[in-house]
Coordinates of C-alpha atoms in Angstrom, one line a residue:
X138 CA 76.5 148.3 117.0
X139 CA 73.1 147.6 115.2
X140 CA 72.6 143.8 115.4
X141 CA 69.8 141.5 116.2
X142 CA 70.1 138.7 118.8
X143 CA 70.6 136.1 116.0
X144 CA 73.9 137.8 114.8
X145 CA 73.1 137.4 111.0
X146 CA 76.6 136.3 109.8
X147 CA 75.9 137.0 106.2
X148 CA 74.6 140.5 107.0
X149 CA 77.7 141.2 109.1
X150 CA 80.0 140.1 106.3
X151 CA 78.2 142.2 103.7
X152 CA 78.5 145.2 106.1
X153 CA 82.1 144.5 106.6
X154 CA 82.7 144.1 102.9
X155 CA 81.2 147.4 102.1
X156 CA 83.4 149.1 104.9
X157 CA 86.4 147.4 103.4
X158 CA 85.8 148.6 99.9
X159 CA 85.7 152.2 101.3
X160 CA 89.3 151.9 102.7
X161 CA 90.7 149.4 100.2
X162 CA 92.6 152.1 98.3
X163 CA 93.1 154.6 101.1
X164 CA 96.6 156.3 101.3
X165 CA 99.0 155.6 104.0
X166 CA 98.4 158.8 106.0
X167 CA 94.7 158.0 106.3
X168 CA 95.3 154.5 107.4
X169 CA 97.8 155.6 110.0
X170 CA 95.4 158.2 111.4
X171 CA 92.8 155.5 111.7
X172 CA 95.2 153.1 113.6
X173 CA 96.3 155.9 115.9
X174 CA 92.6 156.8 116.7
X175 CA 91.8 153.3 117.7
X176 CA 95.0 152.7 119.6
X177 CA 94.5 155.9 121.6
X178 CA 91.1 154.9 122.7
X179 CA 92.1 151.4 123.7
X180 CA 94.9 152.6 125.9
X181 CA 92.8 155.3 127.7
X182 CA 92.7 154.6 131.4
X183 CA 88.8 154.3 131.7
X184 CA 88.7 152.0 128.7
X185 CA 91.6 149.9 129.9
X186 CA 89.9 149.4 133.3
X187 CA 86.5 148.5 131.7
X188 CA 88.1 145.9 129.5
X189 CA 90.3 144.5 132.2
X190 CA 87.5 144.2 134.7
X191 CA 85.2 142.4 132.2
X192 CA 87.9 140.0 131.2
X193 CA 88.5 139.0 134.8
X194 CA 84.9 139.1 135.9
X195 CA 83.6 137.0 132.9
X196 CA 86.4 134.6 132.3
X197 CA 87.1 134.2 136.2
X198 CA 90.7 134.0 135.4
X199 CA 93.7 136.3 135.4
X200 CA 94.6 139.4 137.5
X201 CA 92.8 142.7 137.1
X202 CA 96.0 144.9 137.4
X203 CA 98.0 142.5 135.1
X204 CA 95.3 142.9 132.5
X205 CA 95.4 146.7 132.6
X206 CA 99.1 146.7 132.0
X207 CA 99.0 144.1 129.4
X208 CA 96.3 146.0 127.3
X209 CA 98.2 149.1 127.7
X210 CA 101.6 147.7 126.7
X211 CA 100.3 145.6 123.9
X212 CA 98.3 148.4 122.4
X213 CA 101.2 151.0 122.6
X214 CA 103.8 148.4 121.5
X215 CA 101.8 147.3 118.4
X216 CA 101.2 151.0 117.2
X217 CA 104.9 151.5 117.9
X218 CA 105.8 148.6 115.6
X219 CA 103.9 150.3 112.8
X220 CA 106.0 153.6 113.0
X221 CA 107.2 154.5 109.5
X222 CA 105.9 151.1 108.0
X223 CA 104.5 151.2 104.6
X224 CA 101.5 148.9 103.9
X225 CA 99.7 150.9 101.2
X226 CA 100.5 151.0 97.5
X227 CA 104.2 150.9 96.6
X228 CA 106.2 149.5 99.6
X229 CA 109.4 148.4 98.0
X230 CA 111.4 149.0 94.8
X231 CA 114.4 147.2 93.3
X232 CA 115.5 149.5 90.4
X233 CA 118.4 147.1 89.5
X234 CA 116.0 144.2 88.9
X235 CA 113.2 146.4 87.6
X236 CA 110.8 145.6 90.3
X237 CA 108.0 147.5 92.2
X238 CA 106.2 145.8 94.9
X239 CA 102.6 146.8 95.9
X240 CA 100.9 145.8 99.1
X241 CA 97.2 145.1 99.1
X242 CA 94.7 144.0 101.7
X243 CA 93.0 140.7 101.9
X244 CA 89.4 141.7 102.7
X245 CA 87.2 140.6 105.6
X246 CA 89.0 138.6 108.4
X247 CA 87.5 136.5 111.1
X248 CA 89.3 137.0 114.4
X249 CA 88.6 133.9 116.5
X250 CA 89.2 135.2 120.1
X251 CA 90.2 132.9 123.1
X252 CA 89.0 133.4 126.5
X253 CA 92.5 133.8 127.9
X254 CA 93.1 137.1 126.0
X255 CA 89.6 138.4 125.1
X256 CA 90.8 141.9 124.9
X257 CA 94.5 141.7 123.9
X258 CA 93.7 139.6 120.8
X259 CA 91.1 142.1 119.6
X260 CA 93.5 145.0 120.1
X261 CA 96.7 143.5 118.6
X262 CA 95.2 141.7 115.7
X263 CA 92.7 144.5 115.3
X264 CA 95.4 147.1 114.7
X265 CA 97.4 144.8 112.4
X266 CA 94.2 144.4 110.3
X267 CA 93.6 148.2 110.2
X268 CA 97.1 148.9 109.2
X269 CA 96.7 146.6 106.3
X270 CA 93.1 148.1 105.4
X271 CA 91.3 144.9 106.2
X272 CA 88.0 144.6 108.0
X273 CA 87.6 142.4 111.0
X274 CA 84.7 140.4 112.5
X275 CA 85.4 139.0 115.9
X276 CA 84.1 135.6 117.1
X277 CA 84.7 136.0 120.9
X278 CA 84.8 133.0 123.3
X279 CA 81.3 132.5 124.8
X280 CA 82.7 132.8 128.3
X281 CA 84.2 136.3 127.7
X282 CA 81.8 137.6 125.0
X283 CA 81.1 140.9 126.8
X284 CA 84.8 142.0 127.0
X285 CA 85.6 141.3 123.4
X286 CA 82.4 143.1 122.3
X287 CA 83.3 146.0 124.4
X288 CA 86.8 146.2 122.9
X289 CA 85.2 146.4 119.4
X290 CA 82.6 149.0 120.5
X291 CA 85.5 151.2 121.7
X292 CA 87.3 150.9 118.4
X293 CA 84.1 151.6 116.5
X294 CA 83.6 155.0 118.2
X295 CA 87.3 155.9 117.5
X296 CA 86.8 154.9 113.7
X297 CA 83.7 157.1 113.4
X298 CA 85.6 160.0 115.1
X299 CA 88.2 160.1 112.3
X300 CA 85.7 159.4 109.5
X301 CA 86.4 155.8 109.0
X302 CA 83.7 153.2 108.5
X303 CA 82.6 151.8 111.8
X304 CA 81.9 148.4 110.2
X305 CA 85.6 147.7 109.7
X306 CA 85.2 146.2 113.2
X307 CA 82.3 144.1 114.2
X308 CA 81.8 141.4 116.9
X309 CA 79.4 138.5 117.3
X310 CA 77.4 139.4 120.3
X311 CA 75.9 135.9 121.1
X312 CA 78.7 133.5 120.1
X313 CA 78.5 129.8 119.5
X314 CA 80.4 127.0 117.7
X315 CA 77.9 127.1 115.0
X316 CA 78.2 130.8 114.3
X317 CA 82.0 130.7 114.4
X318 CA 82.0 128.1 111.8
X319 CA 79.6 129.9 109.7
X320 CA 81.7 133.1 110.0
X321 CA 84.8 131.2 108.9
X322 CA 83.1 129.9 105.8
X323 CA 81.9 133.3 104.8
X324 CA 84.9 135.4 105.3
X325 CA 87.9 135.9 103.0
X326 CA 90.5 134.9 105.8
X327 CA 90.7 133.5 109.3
X328 CA 92.8 134.4 112.2
X329 CA 92.3 131.9 115.0
X330 CA 94.1 131.9 118.4
X331 CA 93.6 128.6 120.0
X332 CA 94.9 124.9 120.3
X333 CA 95.0 121.8 118.1
X334 CA 91.3 121.2 118.2
X335 CA 90.5 124.7 116.9
X336 CA 93.1 124.3 114.1
X337 CA 91.2 121.3 112.7
X338 CA 87.9 123.3 112.7
X339 CA 89.5 126.3 111.1
X340 CA 91.0 124.4 108.1
X341 CA 87.8 122.5 107.6
X342 CA 86.2 125.7 106.9
X343 CA 88.2 125.8 103.7
X344 CA 89.5 129.4 104.0
X345 CA 93.1 130.6 104.0
X346 CA 94.0 131.0 107.8
X347 CA 96.6 131.8 110.4
X348 CA 96.5 129.5 113.3
X349 CA 98.6 129.1 116.5
X350 CA 99.7 126.3 118.9
X351 CA 99.8 125.4 122.6
X352 CA 102.6 126.6 124.7
X353 CA 104.6 124.5 127.1
X354 CA 107.5 126.7 128.0
X355 CA 110.7 124.8 129.6
X356 CA 113.0 127.3 131.3
X357 CA 116.4 125.8 131.3
X358 CA 118.9 126.9 134.0
X359 CA 122.7 126.3 134.0
X360 CA 125.6 127.1 136.4
X361 CA 126.6 130.3 134.5
X362 CA 123.3 132.2 135.1
X363 CA 122.8 134.9 137.6
X364 CA 120.8 132.4 139.8
X365 CA 119.0 134.9 142.1
X366 CA 118.0 137.1 139.0
X367 CA 116.9 134.0 137.2
X368 CA 114.7 132.9 140.1
X369 CA 113.1 136.3 140.4
X370 CA 112.4 136.5 136.6
X371 CA 110.9 133.0 136.5
X372 CA 108.6 134.0 139.5
X373 CA 107.5 137.2 137.8
X374 CA 106.7 135.6 134.6
X375 CA 105.0 132.5 136.2
X376 CA 102.7 134.7 138.3
X377 CA 101.8 137.3 135.7
X378 CA 98.0 137.2 135.2
X379 CA 97.8 134.0 137.1
X380 CA 99.8 132.2 134.4
X381 CA 97.1 132.3 131.8
X382 CA 99.6 133.1 129.0
X383 CA 100.7 130.4 126.6
X384 CA 104.2 132.0 127.1
X385 CA 104.2 131.3 130.9
X386 CA 107.0 128.9 132.1
X387 CA 105.2 125.5 132.5
X388 CA 108.5 123.8 133.7
X389 CA 112.0 124.7 135.0
X390 CA 115.0 122.4 134.2
X391 CA 117.8 122.9 136.7
X392 CA 121.5 121.8 136.1
X393 CA 122.2 119.2 138.8
X394 CA 125.1 120.9 140.5
X395 CA 123.1 124.0 141.3
X396 CA 119.8 122.1 141.8
X397 CA 119.6 122.5 145.6
X398 CA 120.7 126.2 145.5
X399 CA 118.2 127.2 142.8
X400 CA 115.4 125.4 144.4
X401 CA 116.1 127.4 147.5
X402 CA 115.9 130.5 145.4
X403 CA 112.6 129.6 144.0
X404 CA 111.2 128.9 147.5
X405 CA 112.4 132.4 148.6
X406 CA 110.5 133.8 145.6
X407 CA 107.3 132.2 146.9
X408 CA 107.4 128.8 145.4
X409 CA 106.1 125.8 147.3
X410 CA 107.4 122.3 146.3
X411 CA 104.4 119.9 146.7
X412 CA 104.9 116.7 148.5
X413 CA 104.2 113.4 146.8
X414 CA 100.7 113.4 148.4
X415 CA 100.0 117.1 147.5
X416 CA 101.2 116.5 144.0
X417 CA 98.6 113.8 143.5
X418 CA 95.8 116.1 145.0
X419 CA 96.8 118.9 142.6
X420 CA 96.8 116.5 139.7
X421 CA 93.4 115.2 140.4
X422 CA 91.9 118.6 140.9
X423 CA 93.5 120.1 137.7
X424 CA 92.6 117.0 135.5
X425 CA 89.6 115.3 137.1
X426 CA 89.1 112.9 134.3
X427 CA 92.8 112.5 133.8
X428 CA 93.2 114.4 130.5
X429 CA 90.9 117.5 130.4
X430 CA 92.0 120.6 132.4
X431 CA 89.5 121.8 135.0
X432 CA 88.3 125.2 133.6
X433 CA 87.0 126.1 137.1
X434 CA 90.5 126.3 138.5
X435 CA 93.0 127.1 135.8
X436 CA 94.2 130.7 135.7
X437 CA 93.0 131.1 139.3
X438 CA 95.0 132.0 142.5
X439 CA 97.1 129.6 144.4
X440 CA 94.5 129.8 147.2
X441 CA 91.7 128.7 144.9
X442 CA 93.9 125.9 143.4
X443 CA 94.9 124.7 147.0
X444 CA 91.3 124.8 148.2
X445 CA 90.1 122.7 145.3
X446 CA 92.9 120.3 145.7
X447 CA 92.6 120.1 149.6
X448 CA 96.3 121.2 150.3
X449 CA 97.7 123.7 152.6
X450 CA 100.8 125.4 151.3
X451 CA 102.6 128.1 153.5
X452 CA 101.2 131.6 153.8
X453 CA 102.8 133.8 151.1
X454 CA 103.0 131.1 148.5
X455 CA 102.9 132.5 145.0
X456 CA 103.1 129.4 142.8
X457 CA 103.2 125.6 143.4
X458 CA 105.9 123.3 142.2
X459 CA 105.9 119.6 141.4
X460 CA 108.6 117.2 140.4
X461 CA 108.6 116.0 136.8
X462 CA 108.2 112.2 136.8
X463 CA 107.4 111.1 133.1
X464 CA 107.0 112.7 129.7
X465 CA 103.6 112.2 128.0
X466 CA 100.0 111.8 128.8
X467 CA 100.6 109.6 131.7
X468 CA 102.2 112.6 133.5
X469 CA 100.0 115.8 132.6
X470 CA 102.4 117.9 134.6
X471 CA 104.9 117.5 131.6
X472 CA 102.5 119.5 129.4
X473 CA 100.8 123.0 129.3
X474 CA 98.9 123.8 132.4
X475 CA 97.8 127.5 132.2
X476 CA 98.1 127.5 136.0
X477 CA 100.3 128.6 138.8
X478 CA 102.0 125.2 138.9
X479 CA 105.6 124.8 137.7
X480 CA 107.1 121.3 136.9
X481 CA 110.7 120.8 138.1
X482 CA 113.2 118.7 136.0
X483 CA 116.9 118.3 136.8
X484 CA 119.6 117.6 134.2
X485 CA 123.3 116.7 134.0
X486 CA 124.3 116.5 130.3
X487 CA 123.4 119.4 127.9
X488 CA 122.9 117.1 124.9
X489 CA 120.6 115.0 127.0
X490 CA 118.7 118.0 128.1
X491 CA 118.1 119.0 124.6
X492 CA 116.8 115.6 123.7
X493 CA 114.4 115.6 126.6
X494 CA 113.2 119.0 125.5
X495 CA 112.4 117.6 122.1
X496 CA 110.3 114.8 123.8
X497 CA 108.5 117.3 126.0
X498 CA 107.7 119.5 123.0
X499 CA 106.6 116.5 121.0
X500 CA 104.1 115.9 123.8
X501 CA 103.0 119.4 124.2
X502 CA 104.1 122.8 123.0
X503 CA 105.9 122.0 119.7
X504 CA 106.7 125.1 117.7
X505 CA 106.0 127.5 120.4
X506 CA 109.0 128.7 122.7
X507 CA 111.6 127.8 125.1
X508 CA 113.5 129.8 127.8
X509 CA 117.2 129.7 128.8
X510 CA 119.1 131.3 131.8
X511 CA 122.8 131.1 130.9
X512 CA 125.7 133.2 129.9
X513 CA 127.1 130.7 127.5
X514 CA 126.8 131.9 124.0
X515 CA 127.3 128.4 122.6
X516 CA 124.3 127.1 124.5
X517 CA 122.2 130.0 123.3
X518 CA 123.0 129.4 119.8
X519 CA 122.7 125.5 120.0
X520 CA 119.3 125.8 121.6
X521 CA 118.1 128.1 118.8
X522 CA 119.3 125.7 116.2
X523 CA 118.2 122.4 117.9
X524 CA 114.7 123.3 119.5
X525 CA 111.8 123.1 117.2
X526 CA 110.2 126.3 118.4
X527 CA 109.7 129.8 116.8
X528 CA 111.2 131.7 119.9
X529 CA 114.0 131.4 122.2
X530 CA 114.1 133.8 125.1
X531 CA 117.5 134.3 127.0
X532 CA 117.9 135.6 130.6
X533 CA 114.5 137.3 130.6
X534 CA 111.0 136.7 132.3
X535 CA 109.6 134.6 129.4
X536 CA 106.0 135.5 129.6
X537 CA 106.7 139.2 129.9
X538 CA 108.8 139.4 126.8
X539 CA 107.7 136.5 124.4
X540 CA 104.9 138.6 122.7
X541 CA 106.7 141.8 122.8
X542 CA 108.2 144.1 125.4
X543 CA 110.0 147.4 125.8
X544 CA 113.4 145.6 126.4
X545 CA 113.5 143.0 123.7
X546 CA 113.0 142.8 120.0
X547 CA 110.1 140.5 119.7
X548 CA 107.2 141.8 117.7
X549 CA 104.2 142.9 119.8
X550 CA 101.2 140.3 119.4
X551 CA 98.8 138.0 121.3
X552 CA 99.0 135.3 118.5
X553 CA 102.1 133.1 118.2
X554 CA 102.7 131.2 115.1
X555 CA 104.2 127.7 115.8
X556 CA 105.1 126.8 112.2
X557 CA 104.5 123.5 110.4
X558 CA 105.6 121.7 113.5
X559 CA 102.2 122.6 115.1
X560 CA 100.2 122.7 111.9
X561 CA 100.5 126.5 111.4
X562 CA 101.5 128.4 108.3
X563 CA 104.1 130.7 110.0
X564 CA 106.2 130.4 113.1
X565 CA 106.8 134.1 113.9
X566 CA 104.8 136.6 116.1
X567 CA 101.7 137.2 114.0
X568 CA 101.6 141.0 113.0
X569 CA 100.5 143.3 110.1
X570 CA 103.0 141.5 107.6
X571 CA 100.9 138.4 107.8
X572 CA 97.7 140.1 106.5
X573 CA 99.0 141.4 103.2
X574 CA 98.9 140.3 99.5
X575 CA 101.6 141.7 97.2
X576 CA 101.7 142.5 93.4
X577 CA 105.1 142.5 91.7
X578 CA 105.4 144.9 88.9
X579 CA 108.2 143.9 86.6
X580 CA 109.8 145.8 83.7
X581 CA 112.6 144.8 81.4
X582 CA 116.3 145.2 82.5
X583 CA 119.6 144.6 80.7
X584 CA 120.0 141.0 80.2
X585 CA 122.8 139.2 82.0
X586 CA 123.3 135.4 82.0
X587 CA 126.1 134.4 84.5
X588 CA 128.9 132.2 83.2
X589 CA 129.7 128.8 84.5
X590 CA 132.6 130.0 86.5
X591 CA 130.3 132.4 88.4
X592 CA 127.7 129.9 89.1
X593 CA 129.9 126.7 89.8
X594 CA 133.4 128.0 90.5
X595 CA 133.7 126.8 94.1
X596 CA 132.6 123.4 93.0
X597 CA 134.9 123.2 90.0
X598 CA 137.9 124.1 92.2
X599 CA 137.2 121.4 94.5
X600 CA 135.8 118.6 92.3
X601 CA 136.6 119.6 88.7
X602 CA 134.3 119.7 85.7
X603 CA 134.1 115.9 85.1

């Protein structure tokens, strides 16, 4: 990609704008071909391995094999979500109301990419932007800039192959906070995947934007669950990619009567319950200043965390467990950790558990997600009604399904809206639908004014007209 070392943001925007203008009125079949070409290149084995290796080597977090599987699934899942979907021209018609609804692109979108998903965020958001005929300029995290750049380069080759303008995708090569802010001020829209601090910077740029929130998933387990299966699912989810996903379980909340049994099952799955002394050593290693997570050990293996903390868990330990003590900044284990550390709570009363969950989310993770292992339909529904989150996953390995999977219905993505609870515009999994404008064409229809009885009949029958 022809750029100089200064990454001239204005020039990049102008090139992206020209590319956008070429595809702005493309028909659906050309757009779908463009998406297929890029998705196919991203999921090719040699490209998967290159991106996965760079992500792990640069970021020094995550697991190479997990990265490969993640990129493959996310790319294929996202393109599968697009099948038969109209995003160009007339997308909906209501003849009775005389309406035709036309979808239109936004323009040039800045994709601010996190170090935890330097490849997946480029792929999932990139495909959504292609599907909606938008251009993308990526601003990668400085720590994983080569991986994000490589993902964009692979896509540019695919675009060229099918006669689409390569500059629909560009990437800052030498990222910095200043360049990211300049990019956000220049583009037409911003998609930023990151925490609360980033949200403030994004909205300060003065452009419309989608942002996301921090995760702090609590996995609630009751006595009706298949306990061995639940323990296995929590282990698989917790250990996936060294727990770098915002959808990884940060805590498990166990019903008191099954507490000992379930803790035994978690230990069989490779969990080690830290002693009080070990807990304190891990706390100091993970938050040396008491509040800022240590970037040298989050997302790393149990061996590296243990060495840094000076503890010696048994051989074969897959994740560490600590007892939850308090909720809030005085106990950082009650918040998001992005580490192979699972906080353990116990509960007796369901309503009290829901109240405690609310307090945990208010401290960290509000708007994001919660997990439940139970066969009680009433608890599933009450949790969905009460919890201030965008997603509730039931009887599944949370991290492996929350952003899309082949065995649940969540939309594939790497960016999770957390609603107004977390200062976001939307609370759903961010996808192609969130990058479109719509024009409503309206023509006259036969006038109909409903009578009072049709509008207020139920009220009249109960309260009368007086």
